Amino acid sequence: MTQSFEIRGDLLIGSDSTGGNRTVRAINPATGANLEPAFAVASESDVAKACELAAQAFDVYRATSPEQRAAFLEKIADNIMEIGDILIERATEETGLPVARLQGERARTVGQLRLFAQVVRAGEWLDLRVDPALPERKPLPRPDLRLRQIPLGPVAVFGASNFPLAFSVAGGDTASALAAGCPVVVKGHLAHPGTGELVGRAIRAAVAQCGLPEGTFSLLTGANETGAALVRDPRIKAVGFTGSRGGGLALGAIAAARPEPIPVYAEMSSVNPVFLFPAALAARAEAIGTGFIDSLTLGAGQFCTNPGLLFAIESPDLDRFLQAASDALTGRAPAPMLTPGIHAAFDKGVAALVEHDAVKTVAHGAPAEGVNRSPGIFFETEAAEFLADERLGHEVFGAASLLVRCKDVDQMIAVAEKLEGQLTATLQIEAEDYATAAKLVPVLERKAGRILANGWPTGVEVSHAMVHGGPFPATSDSRTTSVGTLAIRRFLRPVSYQDLPEGLLPAELRNEGVRALPHLLDGVRKGS
Ligand SMILES: NC(=O)C1=CN([C@@H]2O[C@H](COP(=O)(O)OP(=O)(O)OC[C@H]3O[C@@H](n4cnc5c(N)ncnc54)[C@H](O)[C@@H]3O)[C@@H](O)[C@H]2O)C=CC1
Ligand SMILES: O=C(O)CCC(=O)C(=O)O
């Protein structure tokens, strides 16, 4: 039977929809108009109720079999597709993003849930290890030791403004936390509350259809206070976040100040340096120029993977690149940005660069027609100036980028050494560049979570070998990723069982259970 999902402005606290005061409306950023209906904003008691339900759900949910949990993730994906066109229509109204982009994002979101279902079934994430007892060992016998990963507990997820589906209510943080066995309480982003509610209803329906406890999932709409109360709640055991550096740091500080501090996995700011090597520019300066502008202006530049910094060595080929990039950007009409606040922050960041004595404007897009839009813009400066002012390396969230002119490869490497942590670093190279690029790669490994060649950083593949992370300030914890199947590890911790009788061991660590799953037996990989 086809289900119908509606936007009513409700909080979704377990199976209850009655909480909150109806005080906020979404804004259509393309027109500036308010959208109906009014949405309930969660109070502290709503937050506490969602967390209590999540805590009650935890032991039941984490005891689900891999098959039950995988089926739940797949049911969420099916339900999201069942929402149908109203999901894309509402997301377009709330974000100003084009229909095709949102359709692609929906496919990525459901694909991500289905991929995590496969991961749960495969069992590698349990990281099972067995070191059998060695009773005859001298001078001391070895006990029987068995290890598995267990989920941390209820997780707070902060939906991102710029990916209303793939990084929001049922995005990567939610998918990986649910896959790990953690109940999830989402703090929805006020930039897309209707989109969030539709997806939240799809998850809530899946909870009921799969016979899971109601507290497995809740959705709280609200501003910063709601999020702060959620992170303070003692029942929350980890946080997933995508957004600003200020927001991520504030939540990290709240989490660290709790009587029981908890991990915050925050994906924050990145300028994603791109290194244009000489032979690459000689071979294809024009193609690199247009490819760069396409990546820069994608989604009005509102990607944390946006190429915000370029480095290149002075040459006539660099001038060809600049001409091609300028031609591609000039006249390009700006798209609406996600919120008036994000638009204002972009204008402020651009104004600071326009007024900077050491920065020259290379090109900009067509003037804005309509609200919440500003032309994309491309600047240049000298390496020495870049090194002298660290503000030139900070993120301007939107379609703004700065080219840094270097004298030679050594200067390019010296500048790279000064960069903050990044999500990505990109090389534009040809075979003749490999020897010099090889000197840069070890530097970039220290700086970034993903190094790519001859592509553009926007557009992250959801897969097993993806890292969407990196050293601070790209993220708060460089040891992991927020995209790809490795993300499940953020919400797990190991437990070792020493000499427990078979009947007390979890099923997957009993002899028969272990044999059916991939595991390490005395350090040797088996069964995968
Ligand atoms: N690097 C990236 O991936 C992204 C960066 N941004 C940056 O963030 C700016 C604002 O955009 P938003 O999406 O609204 O990000 P934001 O960081 O302001 O908000 C994201 C979420 O965190 C919460 N939050 C923020 N500060 C908080 C605090 N002090 N206490 C408790 N909760 C807090 C908000 O309520 C929201 O739910 C943009 O102009 C841009 O500079 C935004 C989206 C993605
Ligand atoms: O480039 C992408 O696909 C993902 C970008 C991202 O993670 C973000 O903008 O928050």
XYZ file of C-alpha atoms and ligand atoms in Angstrom:
582
model
C 0.000 0.000 0.000
C 1.340 3.446 -0.870
C 1.955 5.655 2.151
C 1.404 9.384 2.182
C 3.739 11.766 3.936
C 2.686 15.330 4.764
C 4.283 18.462 6.120
C 2.404 19.572 9.233
C 5.098 21.536 11.054
C 5.443 18.855 13.731
C 8.304 17.738 15.877
C 8.733 13.973 15.598
C 9.581 12.765 19.076
C 9.424 9.005 18.815
C 5.825 8.389 17.746
C 4.590 11.678 19.270
C 3.977 14.818 17.175
C 2.567 17.182 19.777
C 5.632 19.020 21.163
C 7.025 22.501 20.536
C 5.643 25.969 19.851
C 4.731 26.780 16.255
C 6.857 29.850 15.673
C 9.100 29.522 12.595
C 8.511 29.379 8.878
C 10.829 28.347 6.081
C 11.913 31.008 3.589
C 12.084 30.515 -0.151
C 15.545 31.987 -0.789
C 14.809 32.497 -4.478
C 11.989 34.945 -3.703
C 12.401 35.866 -0.045
C 8.797 34.720 0.598
C 7.762 32.901 3.771
C 6.473 29.369 3.254
C 3.627 27.617 5.064
C 3.150 26.005 7.525
C 4.618 27.306 10.776
C 6.988 24.784 12.371
C 7.172 23.737 15.979
C 10.415 24.652 17.723
C 11.599 22.165 20.337
C 11.818 23.256 23.968
C 14.278 21.840 26.490
C 11.629 19.383 27.671
C 11.077 18.201 24.079
C 14.831 17.611 23.779
C 14.838 15.700 27.078
C 11.898 13.567 25.976
C 13.551 12.618 22.662
C 16.784 11.736 24.479
C 14.960 9.642 27.092
C 13.170 7.695 24.363
C 16.483 7.206 22.538
C 18.117 5.910 25.724
C 15.209 3.499 26.268
C 15.479 2.298 22.664
C 19.232 1.746 22.747
C 19.511 -1.772 24.188
C 16.646 -3.090 22.068
C 17.885 -1.461 18.879
C 21.499 -2.505 19.304
C 20.396 -6.104 19.868
C 18.764 -6.271 16.420
C 20.307 -8.834 14.090
C 22.336 -7.572 11.112
C 19.459 -8.657 8.857
C 16.862 -6.699 10.869
C 19.008 -3.586 10.940
C 19.837 -3.785 7.242
C 16.156 -4.242 6.393
C 15.363 -1.131 8.472
C 17.897 0.962 6.519
C 16.452 -0.324 3.246
C 12.921 0.455 4.423
C 13.967 4.050 5.149
C 15.350 4.289 1.601
C 12.137 2.852 0.119
C 10.000 5.248 2.156
C 12.058 8.263 1.062
C 11.411 7.287 -2.563
C 7.717 6.839 -1.742
C 7.450 10.461 -0.617
C 7.588 11.188 -4.325
C 7.723 14.527 -6.112
C 6.621 16.622 -3.124
C 10.010 15.994 -1.536
C 11.867 17.474 -4.494
C 9.338 20.315 -4.867
C 9.585 21.299 -1.218
C 13.386 21.016 -1.183
C 13.554 23.269 -4.247
C 11.312 25.843 -2.583
C 13.271 25.796 0.655
C 16.807 25.834 -0.774
C 16.647 27.383 -4.245
C 18.643 24.391 -5.525
C 17.671 23.059 -8.967
C 15.415 20.020 -9.372
C 18.077 17.909 -11.133
C 20.567 18.513 -8.326
C 17.988 17.513 -5.708
C 16.986 14.407 -7.627
C 20.649 13.425 -7.732
C 20.976 14.143 -4.029
C 17.957 11.969 -3.250
C 19.517 9.115 -5.237
C 22.753 9.591 -3.295
C 20.830 9.557 0.000
C 18.938 6.341 -0.639
C 22.016 4.760 -2.220
C 23.945 5.582 0.941
C 21.318 3.921 3.153
C 21.348 0.810 0.961
C 25.149 0.686 0.986
C 25.148 0.779 4.793
C 22.601 -2.064 4.757
C 25.142 -4.151 2.798
C 27.870 -3.178 5.243
C 25.769 -4.231 8.233
C 25.032 -7.606 6.649
C 28.679 -8.251 5.699
C 29.756 -7.938 9.347
C 33.279 -6.558 8.778
C 32.368 -3.555 10.970
C 32.077 -5.834 14.013
C 35.876 -6.244 13.802
C 35.608 -9.651 15.486
C 38.877 -10.927 16.968
C 39.538 -14.150 18.828
C 42.769 -14.955 20.665
C 42.144 -18.521 21.947
C 43.304 -19.442 25.425
C 46.830 -20.881 25.747
C 46.569 -22.744 29.065
C 50.015 -24.335 28.692
C 51.845 -21.108 27.905
C 54.836 -20.396 30.164
C 55.494 -18.536 32.334
C 51.799 -17.559 32.350
C 48.818 -19.052 30.558
C 46.938 -16.788 28.113
C 43.225 -16.234 28.740
C 40.598 -16.611 26.001
C 40.067 -13.106 24.573
C 37.315 -12.126 22.160
C 36.635 -8.639 20.831
C 33.759 -7.004 19.014
C 32.642 -3.435 18.349
C 29.486 -2.161 20.015
C 27.560 1.089 19.351
C 28.255 4.145 21.524
C 24.643 5.017 22.380
C 22.191 7.694 21.200
C 23.742 10.057 18.632
C 22.809 13.712 17.972
C 22.935 14.611 14.272
C 22.996 18.209 12.997
C 21.608 18.434 9.474
C 23.631 20.655 7.116
C 22.022 23.583 5.292
C 23.725 22.920 1.960
C 22.735 19.291 1.375
C 19.075 19.112 2.472
C 18.942 15.371 1.774
C 22.393 13.748 1.674
C 23.806 15.581 4.740
C 20.554 16.159 6.594
C 17.841 14.158 8.389
C 18.587 10.824 6.647
C 22.082 11.797 5.504
C 25.435 10.150 6.043
C 25.650 10.815 9.786
C 22.202 9.344 10.427
C 22.791 6.370 8.110
C 26.141 5.498 9.687
C 24.890 5.931 13.276
C 21.800 3.775 12.655
C 23.989 1.194 10.892
C 26.253 1.089 13.950
C 23.226 0.393 16.184
C 22.804 3.886 17.667
C 19.399 5.571 18.023
C 19.478 9.026 16.401
C 18.049 12.381 17.482
C 18.320 14.867 14.598
C 18.501 18.620 15.141
C 16.983 19.684 11.831
C 18.279 22.760 10.017
C 15.878 25.712 9.932
C 16.833 26.319 6.294
C 14.726 23.303 5.192
C 12.279 22.248 7.921
C 9.610 20.936 5.530
C 12.074 18.775 3.611
C 13.366 17.574 6.968
C 9.909 16.698 8.253
C 9.041 14.680 5.142
C 12.228 12.651 5.457
C 11.727 12.359 9.227
C 8.259 10.927 8.645
C 9.742 8.388 6.221
C 12.203 7.266 8.911
C 9.520 7.195 11.607
C 7.301 5.039 9.395
C 10.213 2.640 8.859
C 10.745 2.407 12.638
C 7.116 1.309 13.078
C 7.118 -0.990 10.024
C 10.219 -2.774 11.317
C 8.807 -3.150 14.840
C 11.591 -1.095 16.427
C 11.241 0.990 19.603
C 9.850 4.472 18.895
C 12.929 6.205 20.352
C 15.143 4.767 17.600
C 14.604 8.060 15.779
C 13.424 11.583 16.646
C 13.526 14.867 14.743
C 13.710 18.154 16.615
C 13.411 21.431 14.746
C 14.959 24.476 16.356
C 17.709 27.064 16.496
C 21.059 26.949 18.283
C 19.532 26.604 21.770
C 17.805 23.367 20.761
C 21.098 21.994 19.447
C 23.023 23.073 22.528
C 20.473 21.394 24.832
C 20.739 18.214 22.767
C 24.538 18.058 23.019
C 24.359 18.766 26.766
C 21.888 15.945 27.393
C 23.695 13.157 29.300
C 21.909 10.460 27.296
C 23.596 11.595 24.052
C 26.907 9.772 23.524
C 28.254 11.261 20.257
C 27.540 14.084 17.794
C 27.670 14.317 13.984
C 27.759 17.816 12.485
C 28.309 19.560 9.143
C 28.370 23.358 9.032
C 30.442 26.376 10.013
C 33.711 26.377 11.925
C 32.076 28.505 14.627
C 29.142 26.100 14.981
C 31.334 22.999 15.114
C 33.670 24.540 17.677
C 30.752 25.731 19.843
C 29.246 22.255 19.927
C 32.675 20.735 20.589
C 33.096 23.071 23.578
C 29.670 22.119 24.963
C 30.479 18.413 24.569
C 33.888 18.811 26.226
C 32.397 20.720 29.188
C 29.889 17.967 30.065
C 30.524 15.929 33.212
C 30.937 13.069 30.715
C 32.639 14.544 27.609
C 31.658 12.926 24.302
C 33.110 12.874 20.777
C 31.905 15.499 18.283
C 32.518 14.614 14.641
C 32.281 18.045 13.029
C 32.924 18.671 9.347
C 33.594 22.402 9.161
C 35.599 24.603 6.829
C 37.845 23.793 3.914
C 39.193 25.803 0.965
C 40.276 22.766 -1.052
C 43.523 23.889 -2.714
C 44.101 23.055 -6.376
C 47.668 22.916 -7.723
C 48.054 23.701 -11.421
C 51.292 22.117 -12.650
C 53.176 23.534 -15.666
C 52.796 20.659 -18.140
C 49.082 20.369 -17.333
C 48.604 24.067 -18.047
C 50.641 23.786 -21.255
C 48.552 20.829 -22.436
C 45.038 21.998 -21.463
C 44.894 25.472 -19.892
C 41.498 26.197 -21.462
C 39.839 22.968 -20.331
C 41.206 23.429 -16.812
C 39.872 27.018 -16.794
C 36.317 26.054 -17.717
C 36.362 22.949 -15.492
C 37.428 25.134 -12.584
C 34.572 27.622 -13.073
C 32.016 24.799 -13.403
C 33.177 23.352 -10.072
C 33.410 26.789 -8.416
C 29.863 27.822 -9.308
C 28.168 24.435 -8.740
C 25.284 24.920 -6.293
C 26.192 28.644 -6.022
C 29.529 27.487 -4.621
C 27.879 26.126 -1.480
C 29.952 22.967 -1.207
C 32.469 22.346 1.540
C 34.547 20.834 -1.277
C 34.420 24.031 -3.353
C 37.814 24.882 -4.961
C 38.487 28.113 -3.048
C 42.275 28.331 -3.591
C 44.458 27.741 -6.651
C 48.241 27.664 -6.827
C 50.179 27.996 -10.077
C 53.610 28.973 -11.364
C 53.931 32.149 -13.468
C 53.945 31.364 -17.213
C 52.159 32.290 -20.453
C 50.108 29.103 -20.011
C 48.847 30.462 -16.689
C 47.621 33.526 -18.586
C 45.750 31.211 -20.982
C 44.119 29.542 -17.972
C 43.149 32.920 -16.500
C 41.622 34.018 -19.786
C 39.577 30.816 -20.128
C 38.381 30.958 -16.523
C 37.447 34.640 -16.894
C 35.542 33.940 -20.115
C 33.661 31.100 -18.419
C 32.721 33.153 -15.348
C 31.900 36.484 -16.982
C 28.212 36.658 -17.728
C 27.337 33.566 -15.686
C 24.089 34.347 -13.817
C 24.216 33.801 -10.051
C 21.868 31.289 -8.443
C 20.119 32.016 -5.130
C 22.055 31.089 -2.009
C 20.531 28.879 0.670
C 19.633 31.451 3.312
C 19.827 35.221 3.750
C 22.467 34.599 6.460
C 24.698 32.526 4.173
C 24.275 35.131 1.433
C 25.234 37.967 3.799
C 28.295 35.993 5.010
C 29.382 35.480 1.386
C 29.052 39.195 0.563
C 31.071 40.077 3.662
C 33.846 37.619 2.792
C 33.984 38.854 -0.821
C 34.046 42.519 0.277
C 37.059 41.803 2.504
C 38.944 40.353 -0.488
C 37.864 43.145 -2.864
C 39.175 45.718 -0.369
C 42.419 43.839 0.356
C 45.410 45.779 -1.008
C 47.256 42.652 -2.108
C 44.297 41.025 -3.893
C 43.154 41.769 -7.447
C 39.780 40.778 -8.919
C 40.312 38.651 -12.036
C 36.682 38.155 -13.086
C 33.146 37.949 -11.776
C 29.805 36.664 -12.959
C 26.785 38.615 -14.192
C 25.125 41.035 -11.763
C 22.485 39.531 -9.486
C 18.850 39.686 -10.496
C 16.676 38.758 -7.536
C 17.238 38.306 -3.817
C 19.909 36.254 -2.021
C 22.242 36.100 -5.024
C 25.689 37.476 -5.719
C 27.931 36.944 -8.714
C 30.666 34.328 -8.468
C 34.091 35.926 -8.205
C 37.695 34.969 -8.828
C 40.717 36.795 -7.334
C 44.495 36.585 -7.568
C 47.437 37.405 -5.309
C 51.174 36.719 -4.987
C 52.571 33.846 -2.906
C 54.499 36.238 -0.633
C 51.286 38.169 0.109
C 49.400 34.944 0.782
C 52.074 33.872 3.247
C 51.927 37.254 4.984
C 48.187 37.227 5.739
C 46.578 34.038 7.022
C 43.071 35.460 6.453
C 43.631 34.925 2.712
C 43.479 31.192 3.372
C 40.091 31.263 5.141
C 36.892 29.866 3.649
C 34.460 32.244 1.912
C 31.447 29.917 1.660
C 30.071 30.388 -1.872
C 31.446 30.871 -5.395
C 34.648 32.789 -4.533
C 38.190 31.612 -5.221
C 41.724 33.007 -4.990
C 44.610 32.169 -7.335
C 48.050 32.381 -5.710
C 50.879 33.089 -8.186
C 54.090 31.238 -7.313
C 57.617 31.754 -8.690
C 58.471 28.068 -8.871
C 57.569 24.629 -7.551
C 59.590 25.147 -4.383
C 57.535 28.211 -3.549
C 54.331 26.288 -4.308
C 55.415 23.579 -1.835
C 56.419 26.216 0.737
C 52.949 27.760 0.514
C 51.291 24.339 0.762
C 53.217 23.774 4.012
C 51.427 26.790 5.500
C 47.901 25.616 4.673
C 45.413 24.644 7.348
C 43.807 21.192 7.278
C 41.625 20.472 4.248
C 38.977 18.030 3.072
C 40.639 17.797 -0.336
C 43.719 18.770 -2.341
C 43.703 18.569 -6.140
C 46.555 18.161 -8.619
C 46.205 19.134 -12.256
C 49.143 17.199 -13.750
C 50.576 15.553 -16.868
C 53.289 12.895 -17.003
C 56.055 15.540 -17.161
C 54.787 16.940 -13.831
C 54.926 13.665 -11.885
C 58.456 14.136 -10.545
C 57.699 17.561 -9.064
C 54.198 16.514 -7.935
C 55.831 13.645 -6.023
C 57.504 16.263 -3.782
C 54.156 17.860 -2.997
C 52.134 14.699 -2.270
C 53.717 13.965 1.157
C 52.938 17.544 2.205
C 49.346 17.171 1.039
C 48.963 13.891 2.923
C 49.634 15.832 6.102
C 47.084 18.491 5.134
C 44.112 16.755 3.521
C 41.757 13.779 3.765
C 41.518 13.218 -0.012
C 44.094 13.898 -2.734
C 42.833 13.824 -6.297
C 44.344 14.186 -9.753
C 42.855 15.794 -12.863
C 39.354 16.152 -11.493
C 37.553 18.675 -9.300
C 36.852 18.223 -5.609
C 33.096 18.894 -5.658
C 31.017 15.718 -5.729
C 32.016 13.081 -3.204
C 31.637 9.410 -4.113
C 29.854 7.390 -1.420
C 31.967 4.224 -1.271
C 34.247 2.082 0.852
C 37.537 3.874 0.110
C 36.223 7.443 0.405
C 37.568 9.836 3.030
C 35.560 13.001 3.510
C 37.518 14.314 6.434
C 40.889 15.833 7.193
C 42.906 17.691 9.820
C 41.413 20.675 11.698
C 39.657 22.911 10.707
C 38.316 20.655 7.934
C 37.036 18.421 10.718
C 37.314 18.098 14.473
C 38.753 14.572 14.196
C 41.014 13.680 11.282
C 40.949 9.947 12.078
C 37.694 9.340 10.314
C 35.250 10.371 7.569
C 31.671 11.613 7.321
C 31.062 10.081 3.862
C 31.578 6.443 2.891
C 31.254 3.231 4.798
C 34.229 3.916 7.092
C 31.950 6.516 8.757
C 30.329 3.728 10.795
C 33.486 3.500 12.943
C 32.774 6.915 14.491
C 29.887 5.449 16.433
C 31.463 2.200 17.661
C 33.786 1.203 20.470
C 35.581 -2.096 21.152
C 34.727 -4.394 24.035
C 36.941 -7.325 24.982
C 35.469 -10.442 26.631
C 37.978 -12.421 28.713
C 37.186 -16.050 29.568
C 33.437 -15.498 29.380
C 31.490 -18.780 29.229
C 30.010 -19.453 25.788
C 26.471 -18.809 27.059
C 27.372 -15.306 28.217
C 29.138 -14.271 25.033
C 27.281 -12.255 22.382
C 26.074 -14.568 19.599
C 28.632 -13.348 17.046
C 31.522 -14.184 19.396
C 30.404 -17.733 20.195
C 32.365 -20.346 18.247
C 29.619 -20.941 15.697
C 28.848 -17.222 15.312
C 32.479 -16.279 14.761
C 32.915 -18.939 12.066
C 30.033 -17.415 10.067
C 31.561 -13.921 9.999
C 34.847 -12.317 8.965
C 37.250 -12.289 11.909
C 40.864 -12.378 13.057
C 41.883 -15.690 14.644
C 45.083 -15.187 16.589
C 45.879 -12.280 14.267
C 45.153 -14.189 11.030
C 42.281 -13.017 8.808
C 39.551 -15.642 8.312
C 36.221 -15.874 6.607
C 36.247 -12.809 4.346
N 31.989 23.848 5.257
C 30.769 23.440 5.118
O 30.497 22.314 4.786
C 29.667 24.360 5.379
C 29.934 25.615 5.903
N 28.918 26.440 6.186
C 29.241 27.754 6.766
O 28.316 28.014 7.810
C 27.728 29.290 7.622
C 26.319 29.266 8.187
O 25.620 28.189 7.627
P 24.842 27.128 8.474
O 24.569 26.004 7.590
O 23.659 27.731 9.110
O 25.889 26.590 9.546
P 25.935 26.754 11.100
O 27.200 26.149 11.552
O 25.681 28.145 11.522
O 24.702 25.871 11.629
C 24.654 24.463 11.449
C 23.862 23.846 12.584
O 24.558 24.006 13.811
C 23.766 24.681 14.760
N 24.647 25.605 15.496
C 25.478 26.526 14.954
N 26.097 27.222 15.928
C 25.654 26.722 17.104
C 25.911 27.044 18.462
N 26.747 28.017 18.788
N 25.266 26.330 19.422
C 24.410 25.342 19.089
N 24.111 25.006 17.819
C 24.724 25.680 16.830
C 22.715 25.429 13.964
O 21.543 25.657 14.713
C 22.503 24.490 12.800
O 21.600 23.474 13.162
C 27.840 29.526 6.147
O 27.823 30.874 5.818
C 29.139 28.888 5.846
O 30.174 29.792 6.127
C 27.624 26.042 5.963
C 27.307 24.810 5.431
C 28.345 23.863 5.099
O 30.962 17.669 -2.648
C 30.140 16.910 -2.114
O 29.550 16.038 -2.738
C 29.879 16.992 -0.636
C 30.176 18.346 -0.120
C 29.963 18.458 1.338
O 30.256 17.562 2.084
C 29.410 19.686 1.859
O 29.319 20.654 1.115
O 29.034 19.705 3.055
